Each structure stands twice: as structure tokens, then as C-alpha cells.
Coordinates of C-alpha atoms in Angstrom, one line a residue:
Chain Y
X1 CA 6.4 27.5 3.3
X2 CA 7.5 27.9 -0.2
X3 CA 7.4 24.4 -1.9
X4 CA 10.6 24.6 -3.6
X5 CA 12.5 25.7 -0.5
X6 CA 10.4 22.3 0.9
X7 CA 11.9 20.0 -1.9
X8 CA 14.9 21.3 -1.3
X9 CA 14.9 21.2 2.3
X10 CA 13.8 17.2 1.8
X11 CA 15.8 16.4 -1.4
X12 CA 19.0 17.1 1.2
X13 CA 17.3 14.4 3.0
X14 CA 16.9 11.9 0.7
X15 CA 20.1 12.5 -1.1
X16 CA 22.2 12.1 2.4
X17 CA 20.5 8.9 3.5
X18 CA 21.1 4.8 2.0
X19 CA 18.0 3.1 3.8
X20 CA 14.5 3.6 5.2
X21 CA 14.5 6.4 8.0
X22 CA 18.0 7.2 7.5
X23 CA 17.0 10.7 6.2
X24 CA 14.5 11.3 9.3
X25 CA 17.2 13.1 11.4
X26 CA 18.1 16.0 8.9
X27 CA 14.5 16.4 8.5
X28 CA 13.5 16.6 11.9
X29 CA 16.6 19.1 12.3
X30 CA 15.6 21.1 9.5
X31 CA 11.3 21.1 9.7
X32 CA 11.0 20.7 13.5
X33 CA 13.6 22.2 14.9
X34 CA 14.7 25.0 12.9
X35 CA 12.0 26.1 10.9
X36 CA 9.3 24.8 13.0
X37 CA 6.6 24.1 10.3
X38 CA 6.6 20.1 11.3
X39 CA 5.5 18.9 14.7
X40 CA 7.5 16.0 16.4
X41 CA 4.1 14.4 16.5
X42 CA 3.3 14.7 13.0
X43 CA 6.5 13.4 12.0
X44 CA 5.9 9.7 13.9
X45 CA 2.6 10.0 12.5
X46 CA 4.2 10.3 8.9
X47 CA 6.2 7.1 9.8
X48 CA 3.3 5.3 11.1
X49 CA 1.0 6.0 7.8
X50 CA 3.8 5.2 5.9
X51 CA 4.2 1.8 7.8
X52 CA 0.4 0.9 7.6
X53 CA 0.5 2.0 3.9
X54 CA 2.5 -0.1 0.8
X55 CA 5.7 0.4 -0.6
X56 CA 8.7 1.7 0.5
X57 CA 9.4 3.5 3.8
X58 CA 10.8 6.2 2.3
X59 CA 7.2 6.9 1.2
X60 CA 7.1 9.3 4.5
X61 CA 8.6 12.1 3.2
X62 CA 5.3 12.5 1.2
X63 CA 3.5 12.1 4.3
X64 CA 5.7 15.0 5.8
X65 CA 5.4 17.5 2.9
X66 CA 1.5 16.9 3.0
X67 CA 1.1 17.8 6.7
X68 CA 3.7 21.1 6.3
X69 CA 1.9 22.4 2.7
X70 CA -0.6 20.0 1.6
X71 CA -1.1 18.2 -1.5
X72 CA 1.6 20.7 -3.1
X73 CA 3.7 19.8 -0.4
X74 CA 3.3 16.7 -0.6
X75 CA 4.5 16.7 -4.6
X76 CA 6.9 18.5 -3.0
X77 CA 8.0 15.3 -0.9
X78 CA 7.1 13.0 -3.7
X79 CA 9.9 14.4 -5.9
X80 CA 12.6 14.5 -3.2
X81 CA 11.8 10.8 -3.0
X82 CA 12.0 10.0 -6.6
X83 CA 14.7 12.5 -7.7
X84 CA 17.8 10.6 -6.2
X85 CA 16.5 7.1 -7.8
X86 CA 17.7 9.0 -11.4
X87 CA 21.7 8.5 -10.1
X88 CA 21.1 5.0 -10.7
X89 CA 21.1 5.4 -14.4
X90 CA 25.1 6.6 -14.9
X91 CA 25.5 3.7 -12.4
X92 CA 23.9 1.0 -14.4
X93 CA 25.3 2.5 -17.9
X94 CA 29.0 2.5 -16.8
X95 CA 29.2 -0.5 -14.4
X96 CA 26.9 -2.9 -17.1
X97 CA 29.2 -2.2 -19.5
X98 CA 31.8 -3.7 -17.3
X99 CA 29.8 -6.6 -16.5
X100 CA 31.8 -9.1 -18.0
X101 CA 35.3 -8.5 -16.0
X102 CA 35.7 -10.8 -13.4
X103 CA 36.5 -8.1 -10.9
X104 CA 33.0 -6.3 -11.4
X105 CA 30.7 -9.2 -11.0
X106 CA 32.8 -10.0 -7.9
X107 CA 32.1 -7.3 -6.7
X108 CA 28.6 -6.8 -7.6
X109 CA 27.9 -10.2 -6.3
X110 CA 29.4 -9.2 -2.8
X111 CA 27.2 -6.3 -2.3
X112 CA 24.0 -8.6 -3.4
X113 CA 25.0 -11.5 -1.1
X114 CA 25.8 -8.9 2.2
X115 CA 22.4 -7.2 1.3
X116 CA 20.8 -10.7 1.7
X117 CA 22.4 -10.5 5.3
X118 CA 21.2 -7.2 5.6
X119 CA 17.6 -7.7 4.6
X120 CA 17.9 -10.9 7.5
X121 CA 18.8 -8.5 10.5
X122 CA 16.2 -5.9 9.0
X123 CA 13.5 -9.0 9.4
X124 CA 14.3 -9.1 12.7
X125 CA 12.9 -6.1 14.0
X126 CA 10.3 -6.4 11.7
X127 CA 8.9 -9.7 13.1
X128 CA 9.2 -8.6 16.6
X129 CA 6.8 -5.6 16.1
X130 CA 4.3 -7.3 13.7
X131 CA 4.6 -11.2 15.3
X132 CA 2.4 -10.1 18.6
X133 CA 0.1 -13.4 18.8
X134 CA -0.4 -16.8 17.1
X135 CA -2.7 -15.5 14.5
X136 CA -0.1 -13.4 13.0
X137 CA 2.8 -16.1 13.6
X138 CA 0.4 -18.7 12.1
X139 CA -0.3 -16.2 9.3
X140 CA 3.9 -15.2 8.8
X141 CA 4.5 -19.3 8.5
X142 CA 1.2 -20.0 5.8
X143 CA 3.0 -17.2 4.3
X144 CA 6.4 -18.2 4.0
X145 CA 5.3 -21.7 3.6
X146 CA 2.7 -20.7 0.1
X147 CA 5.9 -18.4 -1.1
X148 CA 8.6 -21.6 -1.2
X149 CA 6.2 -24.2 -2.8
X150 CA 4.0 -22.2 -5.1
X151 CA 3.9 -19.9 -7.8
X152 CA 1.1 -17.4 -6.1
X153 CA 0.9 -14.1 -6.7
X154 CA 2.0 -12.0 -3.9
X155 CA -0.2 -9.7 -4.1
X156 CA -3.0 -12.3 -3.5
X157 CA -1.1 -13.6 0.0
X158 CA -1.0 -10.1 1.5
X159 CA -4.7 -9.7 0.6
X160 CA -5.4 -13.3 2.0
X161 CA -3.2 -12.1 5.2
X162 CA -4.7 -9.3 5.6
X163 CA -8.3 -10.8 5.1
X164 CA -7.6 -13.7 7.7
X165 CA -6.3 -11.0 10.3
X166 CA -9.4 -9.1 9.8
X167 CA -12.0 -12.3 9.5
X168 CA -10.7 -13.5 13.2
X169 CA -10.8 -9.9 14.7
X170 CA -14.3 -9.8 13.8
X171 CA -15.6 -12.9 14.9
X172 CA -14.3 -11.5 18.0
X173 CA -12.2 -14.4 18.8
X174 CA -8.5 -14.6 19.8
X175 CA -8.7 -10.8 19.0
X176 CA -6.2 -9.8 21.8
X177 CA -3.8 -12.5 20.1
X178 CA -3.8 -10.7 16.4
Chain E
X1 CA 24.8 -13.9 -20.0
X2 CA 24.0 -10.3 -19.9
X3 CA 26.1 -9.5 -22.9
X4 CA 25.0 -7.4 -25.7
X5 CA 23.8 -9.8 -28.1
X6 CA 21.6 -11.3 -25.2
X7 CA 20.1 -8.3 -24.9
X8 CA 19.3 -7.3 -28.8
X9 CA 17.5 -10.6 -29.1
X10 CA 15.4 -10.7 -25.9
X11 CA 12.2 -9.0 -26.6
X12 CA 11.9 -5.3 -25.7
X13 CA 8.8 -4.8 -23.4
X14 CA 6.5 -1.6 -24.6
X15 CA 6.9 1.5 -21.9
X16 CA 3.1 0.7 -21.6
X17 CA 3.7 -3.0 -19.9
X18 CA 5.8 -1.4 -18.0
X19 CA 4.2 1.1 -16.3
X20 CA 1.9 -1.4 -15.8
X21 CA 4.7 -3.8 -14.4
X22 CA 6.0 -1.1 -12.4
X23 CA 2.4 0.2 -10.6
X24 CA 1.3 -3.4 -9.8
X25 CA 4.1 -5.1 -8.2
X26 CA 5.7 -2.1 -6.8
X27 CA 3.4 -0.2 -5.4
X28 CA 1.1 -2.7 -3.5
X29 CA 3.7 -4.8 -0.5
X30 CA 3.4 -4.0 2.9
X31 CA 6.7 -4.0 5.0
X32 CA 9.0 -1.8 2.9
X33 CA 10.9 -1.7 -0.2
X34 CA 12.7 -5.4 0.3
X35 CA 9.5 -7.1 0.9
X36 CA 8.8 -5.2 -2.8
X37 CA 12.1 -6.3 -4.5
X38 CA 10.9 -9.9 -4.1
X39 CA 7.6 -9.7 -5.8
X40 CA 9.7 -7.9 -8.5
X41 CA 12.0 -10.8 -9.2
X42 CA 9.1 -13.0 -9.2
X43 CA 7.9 -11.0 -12.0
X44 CA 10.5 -10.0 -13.9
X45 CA 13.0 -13.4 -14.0
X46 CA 10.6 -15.7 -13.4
X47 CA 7.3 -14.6 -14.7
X48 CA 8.1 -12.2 -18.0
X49 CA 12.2 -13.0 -18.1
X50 CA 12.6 -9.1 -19.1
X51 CA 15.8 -9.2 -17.4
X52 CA 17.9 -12.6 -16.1
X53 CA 20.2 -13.1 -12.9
X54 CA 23.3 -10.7 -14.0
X55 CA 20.8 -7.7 -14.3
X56 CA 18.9 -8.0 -11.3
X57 CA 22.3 -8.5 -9.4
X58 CA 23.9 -5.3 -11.3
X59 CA 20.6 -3.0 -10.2
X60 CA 20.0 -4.5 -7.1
X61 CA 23.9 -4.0 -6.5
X62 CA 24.3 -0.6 -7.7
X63 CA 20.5 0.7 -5.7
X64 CA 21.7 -0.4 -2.8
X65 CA 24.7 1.5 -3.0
X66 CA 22.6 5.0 -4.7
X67 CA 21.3 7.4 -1.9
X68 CA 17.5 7.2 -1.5
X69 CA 15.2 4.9 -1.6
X70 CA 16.7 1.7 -2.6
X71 CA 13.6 0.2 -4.5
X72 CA 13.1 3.1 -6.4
X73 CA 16.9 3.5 -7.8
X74 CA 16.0 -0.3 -8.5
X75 CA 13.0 0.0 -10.8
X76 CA 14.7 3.1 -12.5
X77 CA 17.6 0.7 -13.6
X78 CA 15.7 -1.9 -14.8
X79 CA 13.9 0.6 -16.5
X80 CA 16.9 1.5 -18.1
X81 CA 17.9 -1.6 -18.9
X82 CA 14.5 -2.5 -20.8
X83 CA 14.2 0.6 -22.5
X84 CA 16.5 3.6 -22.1
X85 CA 16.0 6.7 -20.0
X86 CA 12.3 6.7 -21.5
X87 CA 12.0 3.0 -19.6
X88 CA 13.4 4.5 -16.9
X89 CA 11.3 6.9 -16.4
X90 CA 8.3 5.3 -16.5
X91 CA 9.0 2.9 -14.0
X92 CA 10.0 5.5 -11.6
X93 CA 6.8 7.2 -11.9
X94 CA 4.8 4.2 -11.9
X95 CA 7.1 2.5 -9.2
X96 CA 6.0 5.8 -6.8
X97 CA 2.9 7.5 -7.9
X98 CA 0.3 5.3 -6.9
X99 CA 1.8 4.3 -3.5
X100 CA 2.3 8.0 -3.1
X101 CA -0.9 8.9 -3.6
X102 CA -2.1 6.3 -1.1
X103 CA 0.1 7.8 1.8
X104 CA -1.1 11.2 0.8
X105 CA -4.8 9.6 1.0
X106 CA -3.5 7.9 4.4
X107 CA -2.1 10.8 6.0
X108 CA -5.7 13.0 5.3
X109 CA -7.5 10.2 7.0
X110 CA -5.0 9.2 9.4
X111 CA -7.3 10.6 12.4
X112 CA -10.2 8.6 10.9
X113 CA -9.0 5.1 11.2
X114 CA -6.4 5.4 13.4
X115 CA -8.7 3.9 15.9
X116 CA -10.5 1.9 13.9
X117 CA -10.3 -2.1 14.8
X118 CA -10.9 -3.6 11.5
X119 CA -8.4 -1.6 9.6
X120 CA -5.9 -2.5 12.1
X121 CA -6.8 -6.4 12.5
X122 CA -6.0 -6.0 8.1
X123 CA -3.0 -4.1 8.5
X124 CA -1.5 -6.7 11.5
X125 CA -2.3 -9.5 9.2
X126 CA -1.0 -7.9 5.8
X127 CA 2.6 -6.9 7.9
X128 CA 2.3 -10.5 9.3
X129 CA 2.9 -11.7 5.2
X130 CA 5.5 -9.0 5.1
X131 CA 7.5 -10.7 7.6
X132 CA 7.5 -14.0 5.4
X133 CA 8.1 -11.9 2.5
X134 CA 10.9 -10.4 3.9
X135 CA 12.9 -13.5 5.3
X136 CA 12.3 -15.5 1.7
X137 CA 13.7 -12.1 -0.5
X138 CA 17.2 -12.8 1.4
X139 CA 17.3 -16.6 -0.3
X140 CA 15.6 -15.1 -3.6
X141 CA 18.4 -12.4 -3.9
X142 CA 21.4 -15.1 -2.3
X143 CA 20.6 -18.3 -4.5
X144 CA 21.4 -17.6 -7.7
X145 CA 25.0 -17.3 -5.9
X146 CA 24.8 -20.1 -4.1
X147 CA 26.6 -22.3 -6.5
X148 CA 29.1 -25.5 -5.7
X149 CA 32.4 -24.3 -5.0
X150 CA 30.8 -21.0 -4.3
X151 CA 28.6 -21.5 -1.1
X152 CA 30.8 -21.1 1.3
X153 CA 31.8 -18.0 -0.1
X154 CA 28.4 -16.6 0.0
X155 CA 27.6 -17.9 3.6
X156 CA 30.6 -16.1 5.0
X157 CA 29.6 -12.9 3.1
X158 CA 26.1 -12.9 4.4
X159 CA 27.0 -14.0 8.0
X160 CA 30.1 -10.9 8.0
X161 CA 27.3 -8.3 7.0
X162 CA 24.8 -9.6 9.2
X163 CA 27.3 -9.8 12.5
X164 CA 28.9 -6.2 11.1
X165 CA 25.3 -4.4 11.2
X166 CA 23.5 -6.3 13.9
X167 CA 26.9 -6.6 16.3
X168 CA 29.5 -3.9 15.8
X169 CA 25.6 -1.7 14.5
X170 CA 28.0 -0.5 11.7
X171 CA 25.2 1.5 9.3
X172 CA 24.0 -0.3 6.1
X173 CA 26.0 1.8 3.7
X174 CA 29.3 1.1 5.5
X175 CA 28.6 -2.4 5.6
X176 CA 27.7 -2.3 2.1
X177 CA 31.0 -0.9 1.1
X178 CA 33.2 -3.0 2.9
X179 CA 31.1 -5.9 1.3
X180 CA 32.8 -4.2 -2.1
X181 CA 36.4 -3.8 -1.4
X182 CA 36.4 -7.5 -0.4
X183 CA 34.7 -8.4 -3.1
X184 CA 37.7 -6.8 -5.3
X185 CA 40.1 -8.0 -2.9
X186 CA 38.6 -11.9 -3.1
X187 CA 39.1 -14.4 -6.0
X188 CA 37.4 -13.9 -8.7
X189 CA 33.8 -15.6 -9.2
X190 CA 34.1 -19.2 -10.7
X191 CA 31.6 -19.6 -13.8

């Protein structure tokens, strides 16, 4: 498949979609079903890598143009992620200039504060897939515990976390708890 | 806060710090891009004060509401902010090259270590953190807000988006957008 017909085919994804997976329908309509250069299968696996792997979950769209044309393809995906992420800049130029009217911060603050409720009900499922055993729930509360009374890096938890996880699995103990 | 002059006399970070910002503390969360936005406040208010409270409300605001991926719209407006488009694009690319590269890395080995144990035992522990990460972010980004006279403001707010997506499963953007017509529609924030 031609890579430009591939970032477009993506870039309608991403440009129709506000969160996460939200563009994983018109890509599935459009790679899978239509054109038939993506396999259903290949598609949860992009989700799954892209789960396992850090940063956003958007990342999967690279993970889809990789399996459909390789690593042009998946240069392909990466600038169907990235390209929407521009629109932000006419945003921040004419609403920051606003800033100061009452009105506008209102408003901003509204968004910011119903996102906080967002990002609570997104935790939810979250926890529920990754809390499968005391090692992680001890792990989850260490975590949130070190992130309100010190100054750590984050980066250095995650590791730690993921270290911990690995450290009980192979000692072999409580393994089917992880 | 956020006015002009503020902004003149805070010092202007180089494009090279950040790039370098941008590919260490975006690039590296497990757990998606809100577990990320946390580490980034950490950094940028708290650690290097590049931008303060009314900027990160004004990008995280306006991402949310940009089609995409939400933490990527972030770091381009705060690369804006810092330092024009130049600033902006440089924290683009170095908010999503390197964790790009990983998935594409991830997605040629995927059959390798799919199966594998120990990669699996990290990753459970490192999403474990994620969780944490995730559930603090919400007070991170709702604090600053969180003012007398204000709080009960900000707990209705937060409990209306959270009942509107989890109950009536109203999507995210929807929710979002209703969050800003009341915001118009309510009294103005106290200072």
C-alpha cells in the first residue's frame, strides 16, 4: 500500500477521534475491512504493544502502519499521530491572549477540573486490568504513597515498580499473585 | 499571572533543553498519556517553573479539547509557549519520536517476548505504578483550583463529568464540552 494513501487513511483517524482508542473504529473500517491490508488480529496486537510500551495510547497507530508497510509505514503512522497535535498552536495563540477575561479562565478552568473527573473514571478500568494480585496492589499503594510525600522522580518509581514486579516473579514466589 | 510581562522576564529555555525536557519525561510512563501529563507538571511548574498554573491550565484545557492525542497537542503548546512554533516543534518531535521508535521496536519483537515471563512480571509491575500515577494526576491537575470559596465549585464539576462519562457513558469530548458552556454560563472565577 502506498504510504501516503496510509497517512491519509490514518490521519482521518486521528483527526476524528479526542482520546486513546477513539480513532480504532475508522481504522479498523478502513485497513481491515475495506482494504484488507490489516488483520483484526494485528490490530489488538497493535493495542497490546502499545499498552506494554510507554507513552500515549495513541502510540498504536505506529504499531498499525508498521505491520501494513513497515518501518515506512510506520512513519507513516507516526505522522498521523503527531500531525493533529499542530491545531493546538492557533488554540493556545488566540485563547492565551484572552487569558485575562474572567469568562475564558472560567471556562478553561471547567474543562481542566471535568478532565480531573475524567482521568478518575479512566483509572478505573485501568486498575481493574493491572491490580490482579497483592504484589501489584502493594506496588500501586508504595506508589501513590512515594508520589504525595516525596519529590522522586517518576521515572525512578516505574523502574523501581517494574523491578519489584520482576524480582518477586523470579524468586518464583507469589508469582500467580503478580 | 500569565500576563505578558510575566512572560518577557521568566527565562526562555534553549530548544535544546527542551528536546531534552520533552524526550525524558514524555516519552518514558507506562499507562497512557495522563499518567505522562503528571510527570510533566512535576517538571515543568515544580522542577524548572518554565511555565506556572495559568499555562498549564490553558494547554491542558485547549489539548483536551484538540483531536488526537491529547499529550501530544499538550507538549506542542507548551512548546509554543516557551518558544514559538520552533519550541513547538521540537517538543512534538521529541514528545513522540523516541516512544515511537520503541513501539515500532515492540511491534517487530512482539512474537519474541510475548511469552516471555520476566518481561511481563516488569510490565505488570511498571502499569501497577501507572495506576498510582494516574489517580494522583487528577489532584495534580484539580488543586491548583481548589481554592476557599472555590471548592465546592470544583467538586461539583469533577463529580458532573465523572457521573456524565461513567453513568449516562456520554464520550469524553461531549463531556468536555458541556464542562465549557457551564463554565461560561457560571460565575466568574474569584481571584
Amino acid at each position: 500500500m502506498n504510504v501516503a494513501v496510509l497517512y491519509l487513511l490514518l490521519l482521518k483517524g486521528t483527526m476524528t477521534a479526542f482520546a486513546g482508542l477513539a480513532s480504532l473504529p475508522v481504522i479498523q473500517d478502513e485497513l481491515v475491512v475495506h482494504r484488507h491490508v490489516l488483520t483484526d488480529t494485528q490490530l489488538n496486537e497493535a493495542v497490546v504493544i502499545t499498552r506494554s510500551t510507554p507513552g500515549p495510547v495513541g502510540l498504536y497507530v505506529v504499531s498499525v502502519g508498521y505491520f501494513v508497510a513497515g518501518v515506512p509505514g510506520a512513519i507513516a503512522g507516526w505522522l498521523a499521530m503527531i500531525t493533529p497535535g499542530l491545531l493546538i498552536i492557533p488554540l493556545v495563540h488566540f485563547v492565551g491572549r484572552r487569558m485575562e477575561h474572567p469568562r475564558v479562565k472560567s471556562i478553561l478552568q471547567t474543562v481542566v477540573i471535568a478532565s480531573a473527573g475524567l482521568l478518575l473514571a479512566a483509572a478505573i478500568p485501568l486498575a481493574r486490568d493491572a491490580l490482579t494480585g497483592p504484589v501489584t496492589v502493594a506496588i500501586a499503594a508504595i506508589s501513590f504513597a512515594l508520589l504525595l510525600t516525596t519529590k522522586l522522580d517518576t521515572l525512578w518509581i516505574i523502574l523501581g515498580a517494574a523491578v519489584c514486579s520482576w524480582s518477586v516473579a523470579s524468586l518464583g514466589i507469589l508469582t500467580r499473585f503478580v | 499571572m500569565s500576563d505578558i510581562a510575566d512572560r518577557t522576564t521568566r527565562t526562555r529555555p534553549g530548544l535544546a533543553e527542551i528536546a531534552n525536557t520533552f524526550a525524558r519525561y514524555a516519552n518514558f510512563t507506562l499507562g497512557g498519556g495522563s499518567a505522562t501529563v503528571a510527570v510533566l507538571h512535576r517538571e515543568l511548574l515544580d522542577r524548572k517553573r518554565w511555565i506556572n498554573n495559568d499555562d498549564f491550565s490553558l494547554c491542558f484545557a485547549l489539548a483536551r479539547l484538540t483531536p488526537g492525542t491529547n499529550l501530544l497537542a499538550f507538549c506542542t503548546g507548551v512548546g509554543w509557549l516557551l518558544r514559538g512554533m520552533a519550541g513547538a516543534v521540537i517538543a512534538l518531535l521529541a514528545a513522540s519520536i523516541p516512544c515511537a521508535i520503541i513501539v515500532v521496536a515492540g511491534t517487530a519483537l512482539f512474537s519474541h517476548w510475548q511469552d516471555n515471563h520476566w518481561a511481563q512480571a516488569a510490565i505488570h509491575g511498571a502499569v501497577a505504578a501507572a495506576v498510582a500515577i494516574t489517580v494522583k494526576t487528577c489532584w495534580t491537575i484539580a488543586h491548583p483550583h481548589f481554592k476557599s470559596g472555590a471548592r465546592v465549585r470544583v467538586i461539583l464539576i469533577a463529580v458532573t463529568a465523572f457521573l456524565l462519562y461513567v453513568w449516562a457513558g456520554l464520550p469524553a469530548i461531549e463531556v468536555l464540552l458541556i464542562a465549557g458552556v457551564a463554565g461560561a454560563l457560571l460565575p466568574g472565577v474569584r481571584q
